[in-house]
Tab-separated table of N, CA and C in Angstrom:
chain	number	residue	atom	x	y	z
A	4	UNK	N	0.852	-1.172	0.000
A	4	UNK	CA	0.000	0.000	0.000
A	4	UNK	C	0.899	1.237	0.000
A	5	UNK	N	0.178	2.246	-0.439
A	5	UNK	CA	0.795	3.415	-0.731
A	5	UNK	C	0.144	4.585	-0.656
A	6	UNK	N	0.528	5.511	-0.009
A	6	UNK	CA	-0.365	6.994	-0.109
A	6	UNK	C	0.283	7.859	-0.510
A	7	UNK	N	-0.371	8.847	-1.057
A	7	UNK	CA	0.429	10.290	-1.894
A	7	UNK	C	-0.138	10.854	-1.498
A	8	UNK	N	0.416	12.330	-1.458
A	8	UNK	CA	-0.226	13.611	-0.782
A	8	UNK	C	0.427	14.715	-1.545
A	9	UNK	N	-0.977	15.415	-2.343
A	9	UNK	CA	-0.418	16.664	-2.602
A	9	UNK	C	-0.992	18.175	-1.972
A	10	UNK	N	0.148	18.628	-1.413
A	10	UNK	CA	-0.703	19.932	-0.413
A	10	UNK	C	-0.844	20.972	-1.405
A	11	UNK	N	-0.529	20.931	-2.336
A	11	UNK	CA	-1.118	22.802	-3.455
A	11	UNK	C	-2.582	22.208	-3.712
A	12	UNK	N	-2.919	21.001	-3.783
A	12	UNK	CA	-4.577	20.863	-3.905
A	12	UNK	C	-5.497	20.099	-2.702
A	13	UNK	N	-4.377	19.758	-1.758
A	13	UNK	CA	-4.817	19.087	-0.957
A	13	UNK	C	-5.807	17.979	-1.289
A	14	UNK	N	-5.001	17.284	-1.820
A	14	UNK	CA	-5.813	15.572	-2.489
A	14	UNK	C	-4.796	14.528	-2.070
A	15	UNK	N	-5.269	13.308	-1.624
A	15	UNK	CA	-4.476	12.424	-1.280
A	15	UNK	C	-4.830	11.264	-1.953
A	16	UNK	N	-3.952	10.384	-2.231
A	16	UNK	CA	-4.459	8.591	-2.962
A	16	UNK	C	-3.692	7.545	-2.173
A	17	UNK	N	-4.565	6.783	-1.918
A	17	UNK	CA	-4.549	5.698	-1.427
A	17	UNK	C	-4.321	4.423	-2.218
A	18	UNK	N	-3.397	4.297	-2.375
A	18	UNK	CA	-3.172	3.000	-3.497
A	18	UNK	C	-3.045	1.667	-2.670
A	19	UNK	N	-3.912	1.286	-2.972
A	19	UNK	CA	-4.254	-0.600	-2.416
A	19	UNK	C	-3.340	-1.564	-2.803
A	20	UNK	N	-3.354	-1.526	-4.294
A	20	UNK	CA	-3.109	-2.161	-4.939
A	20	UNK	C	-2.049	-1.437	-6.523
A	21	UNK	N	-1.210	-1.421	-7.526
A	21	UNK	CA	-1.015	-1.038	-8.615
A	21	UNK	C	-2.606	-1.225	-9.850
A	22	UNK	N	-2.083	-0.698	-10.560
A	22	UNK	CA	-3.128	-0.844	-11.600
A	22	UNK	C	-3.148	-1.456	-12.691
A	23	UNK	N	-3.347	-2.867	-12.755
A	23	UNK	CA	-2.997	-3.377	-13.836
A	23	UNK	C	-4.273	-3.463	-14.811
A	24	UNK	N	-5.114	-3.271	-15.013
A	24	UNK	CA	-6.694	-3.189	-15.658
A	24	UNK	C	-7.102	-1.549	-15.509
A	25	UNK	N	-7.987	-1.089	-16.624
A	25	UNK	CA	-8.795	-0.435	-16.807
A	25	UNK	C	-9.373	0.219	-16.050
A	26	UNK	N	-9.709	0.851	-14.746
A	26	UNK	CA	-10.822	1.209	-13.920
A	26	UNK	C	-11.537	1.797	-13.891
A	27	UNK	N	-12.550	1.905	-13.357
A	27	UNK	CA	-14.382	2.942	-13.045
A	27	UNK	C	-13.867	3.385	-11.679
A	28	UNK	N	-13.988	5.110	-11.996
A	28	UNK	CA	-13.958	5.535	-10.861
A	28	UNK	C	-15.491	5.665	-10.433
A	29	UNK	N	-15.874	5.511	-8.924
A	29	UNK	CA	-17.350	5.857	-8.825
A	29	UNK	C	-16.936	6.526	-7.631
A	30	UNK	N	-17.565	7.834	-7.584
A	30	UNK	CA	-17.920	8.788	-6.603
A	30	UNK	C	-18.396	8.714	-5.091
A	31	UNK	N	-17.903	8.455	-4.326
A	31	UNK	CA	-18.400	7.809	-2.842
A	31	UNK	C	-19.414	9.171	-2.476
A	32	UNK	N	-18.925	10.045	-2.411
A	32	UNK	CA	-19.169	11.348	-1.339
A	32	UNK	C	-18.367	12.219	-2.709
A	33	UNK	N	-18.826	13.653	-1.955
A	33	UNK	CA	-18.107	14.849	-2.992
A	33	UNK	C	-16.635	14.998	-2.295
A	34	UNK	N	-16.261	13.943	-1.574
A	34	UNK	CA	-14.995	14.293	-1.424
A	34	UNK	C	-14.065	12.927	-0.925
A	35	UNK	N	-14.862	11.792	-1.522
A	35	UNK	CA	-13.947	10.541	-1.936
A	35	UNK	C	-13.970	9.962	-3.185
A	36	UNK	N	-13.580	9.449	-4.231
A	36	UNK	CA	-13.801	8.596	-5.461
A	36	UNK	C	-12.565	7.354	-5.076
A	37	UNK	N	-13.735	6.222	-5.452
A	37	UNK	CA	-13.026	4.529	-5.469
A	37	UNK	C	-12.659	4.224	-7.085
A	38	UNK	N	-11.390	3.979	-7.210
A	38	UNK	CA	-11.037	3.068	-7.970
A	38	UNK	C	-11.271	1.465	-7.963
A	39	UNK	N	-12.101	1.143	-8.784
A	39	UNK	CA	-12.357	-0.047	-9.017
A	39	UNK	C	-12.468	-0.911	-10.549
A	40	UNK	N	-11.469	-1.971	-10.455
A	40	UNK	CA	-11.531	-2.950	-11.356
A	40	UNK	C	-12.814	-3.799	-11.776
A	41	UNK	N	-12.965	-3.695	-13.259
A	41	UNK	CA	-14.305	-4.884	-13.823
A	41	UNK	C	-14.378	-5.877	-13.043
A	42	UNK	N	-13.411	-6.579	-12.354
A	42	UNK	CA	-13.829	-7.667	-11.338
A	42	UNK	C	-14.302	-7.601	-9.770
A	43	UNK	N	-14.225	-5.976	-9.579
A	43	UNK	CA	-14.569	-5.647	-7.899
A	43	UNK	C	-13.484	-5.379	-7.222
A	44	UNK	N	-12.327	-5.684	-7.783
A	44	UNK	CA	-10.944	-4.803	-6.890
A	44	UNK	C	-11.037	-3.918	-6.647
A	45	UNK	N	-10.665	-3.436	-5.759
A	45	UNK	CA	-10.215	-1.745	-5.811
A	45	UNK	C	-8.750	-1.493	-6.049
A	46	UNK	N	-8.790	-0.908	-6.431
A	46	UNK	CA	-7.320	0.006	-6.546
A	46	UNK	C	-6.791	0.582	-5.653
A	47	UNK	N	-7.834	1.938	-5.622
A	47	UNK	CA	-7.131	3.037	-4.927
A	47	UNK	C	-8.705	3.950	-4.144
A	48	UNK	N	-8.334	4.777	-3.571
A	48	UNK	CA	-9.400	5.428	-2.833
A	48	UNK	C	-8.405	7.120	-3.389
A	49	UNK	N	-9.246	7.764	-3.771
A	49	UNK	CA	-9.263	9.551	-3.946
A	49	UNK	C	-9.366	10.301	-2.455
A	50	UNK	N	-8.885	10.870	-1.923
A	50	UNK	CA	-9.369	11.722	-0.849
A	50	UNK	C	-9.331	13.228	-1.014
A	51	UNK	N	-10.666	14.134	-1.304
A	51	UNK	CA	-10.493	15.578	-1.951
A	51	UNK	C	-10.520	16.006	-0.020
A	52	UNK	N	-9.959	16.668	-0.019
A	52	UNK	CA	-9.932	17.673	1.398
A	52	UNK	C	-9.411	16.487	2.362
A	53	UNK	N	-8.169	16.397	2.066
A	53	UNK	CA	-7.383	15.132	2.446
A	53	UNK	C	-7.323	15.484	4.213
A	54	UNK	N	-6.984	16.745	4.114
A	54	UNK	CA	-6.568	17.137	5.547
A	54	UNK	C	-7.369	16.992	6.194
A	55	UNK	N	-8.802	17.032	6.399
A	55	UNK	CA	-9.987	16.530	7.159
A	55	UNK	C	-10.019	15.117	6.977
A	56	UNK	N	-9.569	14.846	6.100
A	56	UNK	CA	-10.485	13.533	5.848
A	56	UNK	C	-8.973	12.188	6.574
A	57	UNK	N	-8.221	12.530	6.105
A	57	UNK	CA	-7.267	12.236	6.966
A	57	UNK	C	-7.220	12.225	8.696
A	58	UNK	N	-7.885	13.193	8.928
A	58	UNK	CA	-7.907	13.640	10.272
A	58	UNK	C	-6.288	14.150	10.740
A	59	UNK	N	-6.139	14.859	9.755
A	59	UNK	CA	-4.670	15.789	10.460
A	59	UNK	C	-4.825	16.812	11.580
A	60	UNK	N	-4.221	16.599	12.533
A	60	UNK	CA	-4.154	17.324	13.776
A	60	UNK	C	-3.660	19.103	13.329
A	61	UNK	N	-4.252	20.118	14.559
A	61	UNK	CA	-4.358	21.146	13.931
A	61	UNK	C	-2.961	21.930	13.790
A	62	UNK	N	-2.096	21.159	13.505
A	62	UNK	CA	-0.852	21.305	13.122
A	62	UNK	C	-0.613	20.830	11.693
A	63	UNK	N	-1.278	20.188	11.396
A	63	UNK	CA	-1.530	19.978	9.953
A	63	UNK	C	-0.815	18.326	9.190
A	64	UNK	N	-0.412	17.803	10.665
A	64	UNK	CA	0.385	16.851	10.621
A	64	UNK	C	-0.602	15.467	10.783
A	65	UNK	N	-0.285	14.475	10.317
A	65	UNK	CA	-0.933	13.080	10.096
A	65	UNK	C	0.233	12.135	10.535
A	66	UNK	N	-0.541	11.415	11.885
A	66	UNK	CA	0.330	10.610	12.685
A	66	UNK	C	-0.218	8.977	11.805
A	67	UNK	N	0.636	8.504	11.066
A	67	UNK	CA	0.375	6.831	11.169
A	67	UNK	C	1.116	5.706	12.006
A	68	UNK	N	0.221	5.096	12.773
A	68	UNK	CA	0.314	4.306	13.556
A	68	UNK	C	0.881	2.796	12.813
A	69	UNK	N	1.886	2.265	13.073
A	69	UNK	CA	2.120	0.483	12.839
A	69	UNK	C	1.642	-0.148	14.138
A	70	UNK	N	0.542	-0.609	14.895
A	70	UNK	CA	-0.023	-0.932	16.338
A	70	UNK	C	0.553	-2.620	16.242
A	71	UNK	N	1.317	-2.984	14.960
A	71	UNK	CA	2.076	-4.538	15.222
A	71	UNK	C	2.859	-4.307	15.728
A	72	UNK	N	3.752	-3.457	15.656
A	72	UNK	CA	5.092	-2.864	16.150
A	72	UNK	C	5.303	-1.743	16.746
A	73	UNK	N	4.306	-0.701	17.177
A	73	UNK	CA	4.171	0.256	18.326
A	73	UNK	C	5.031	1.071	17.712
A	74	UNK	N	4.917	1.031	16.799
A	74	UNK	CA	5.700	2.539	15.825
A	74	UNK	C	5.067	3.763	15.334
A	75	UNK	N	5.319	4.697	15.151
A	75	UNK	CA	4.473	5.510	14.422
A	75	UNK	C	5.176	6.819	14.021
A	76	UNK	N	4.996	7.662	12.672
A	76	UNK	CA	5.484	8.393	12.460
A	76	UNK	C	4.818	9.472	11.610
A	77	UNK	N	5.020	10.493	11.771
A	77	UNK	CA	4.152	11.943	11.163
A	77	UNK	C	4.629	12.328	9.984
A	78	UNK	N	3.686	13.064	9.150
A	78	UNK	CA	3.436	13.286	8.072
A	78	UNK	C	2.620	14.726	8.065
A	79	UNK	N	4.003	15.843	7.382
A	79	UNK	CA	3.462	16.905	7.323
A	79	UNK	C	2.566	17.141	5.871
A	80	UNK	N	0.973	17.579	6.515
A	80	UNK	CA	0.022	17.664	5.284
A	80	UNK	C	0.163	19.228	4.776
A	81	UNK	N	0.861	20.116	5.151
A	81	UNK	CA	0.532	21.434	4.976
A	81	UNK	C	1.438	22.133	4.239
A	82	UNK	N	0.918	22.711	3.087
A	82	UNK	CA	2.261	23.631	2.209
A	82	UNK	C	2.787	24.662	3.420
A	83	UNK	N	4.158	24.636	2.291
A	83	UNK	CA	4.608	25.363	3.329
A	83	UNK	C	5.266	26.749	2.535
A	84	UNK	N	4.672	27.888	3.313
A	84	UNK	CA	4.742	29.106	2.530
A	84	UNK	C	6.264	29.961	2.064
């Protein structure tokens, strides 16, 4: 798995999987779209207003947790001027 983050539009992707097929994006909400394969895979997940939707702390930072291994490390979501 893989996530990207771009802060000049604040959109993030969630990649599940690579893309080896064709996909239908379908619209969850006005501020998610699923990538999905003719067979029901998903791909990837869209996140528009990543920073909410992420739940970045009001520092603008996104903590991910590894809870197998009690690790975790931050991720600055916020351009920086």
């Amino acid at each position: 798995m893989k996530i990207t983050y771009d802060p000049r539009y604040n959109i993030a992707y969630i990649y599940l999987q690579e893309k080896t097929a064709q996909v239908e994006t379908i619209q969850v909400s006005e501020e998610m779209n699923v990538d999905i394969a003719p067979d029901g895979t998903i791909y990837g997940i869209e996140l528009l207003n990543a920073n909410q939707q992420l739940g970045a702390d009001e520092q603008g930072k996104l903590i991910v947790v590894n809870e197998a291994l009690g690790e975790s490390a931050e991720i600055k979501l916020l351009l920086q001027k």
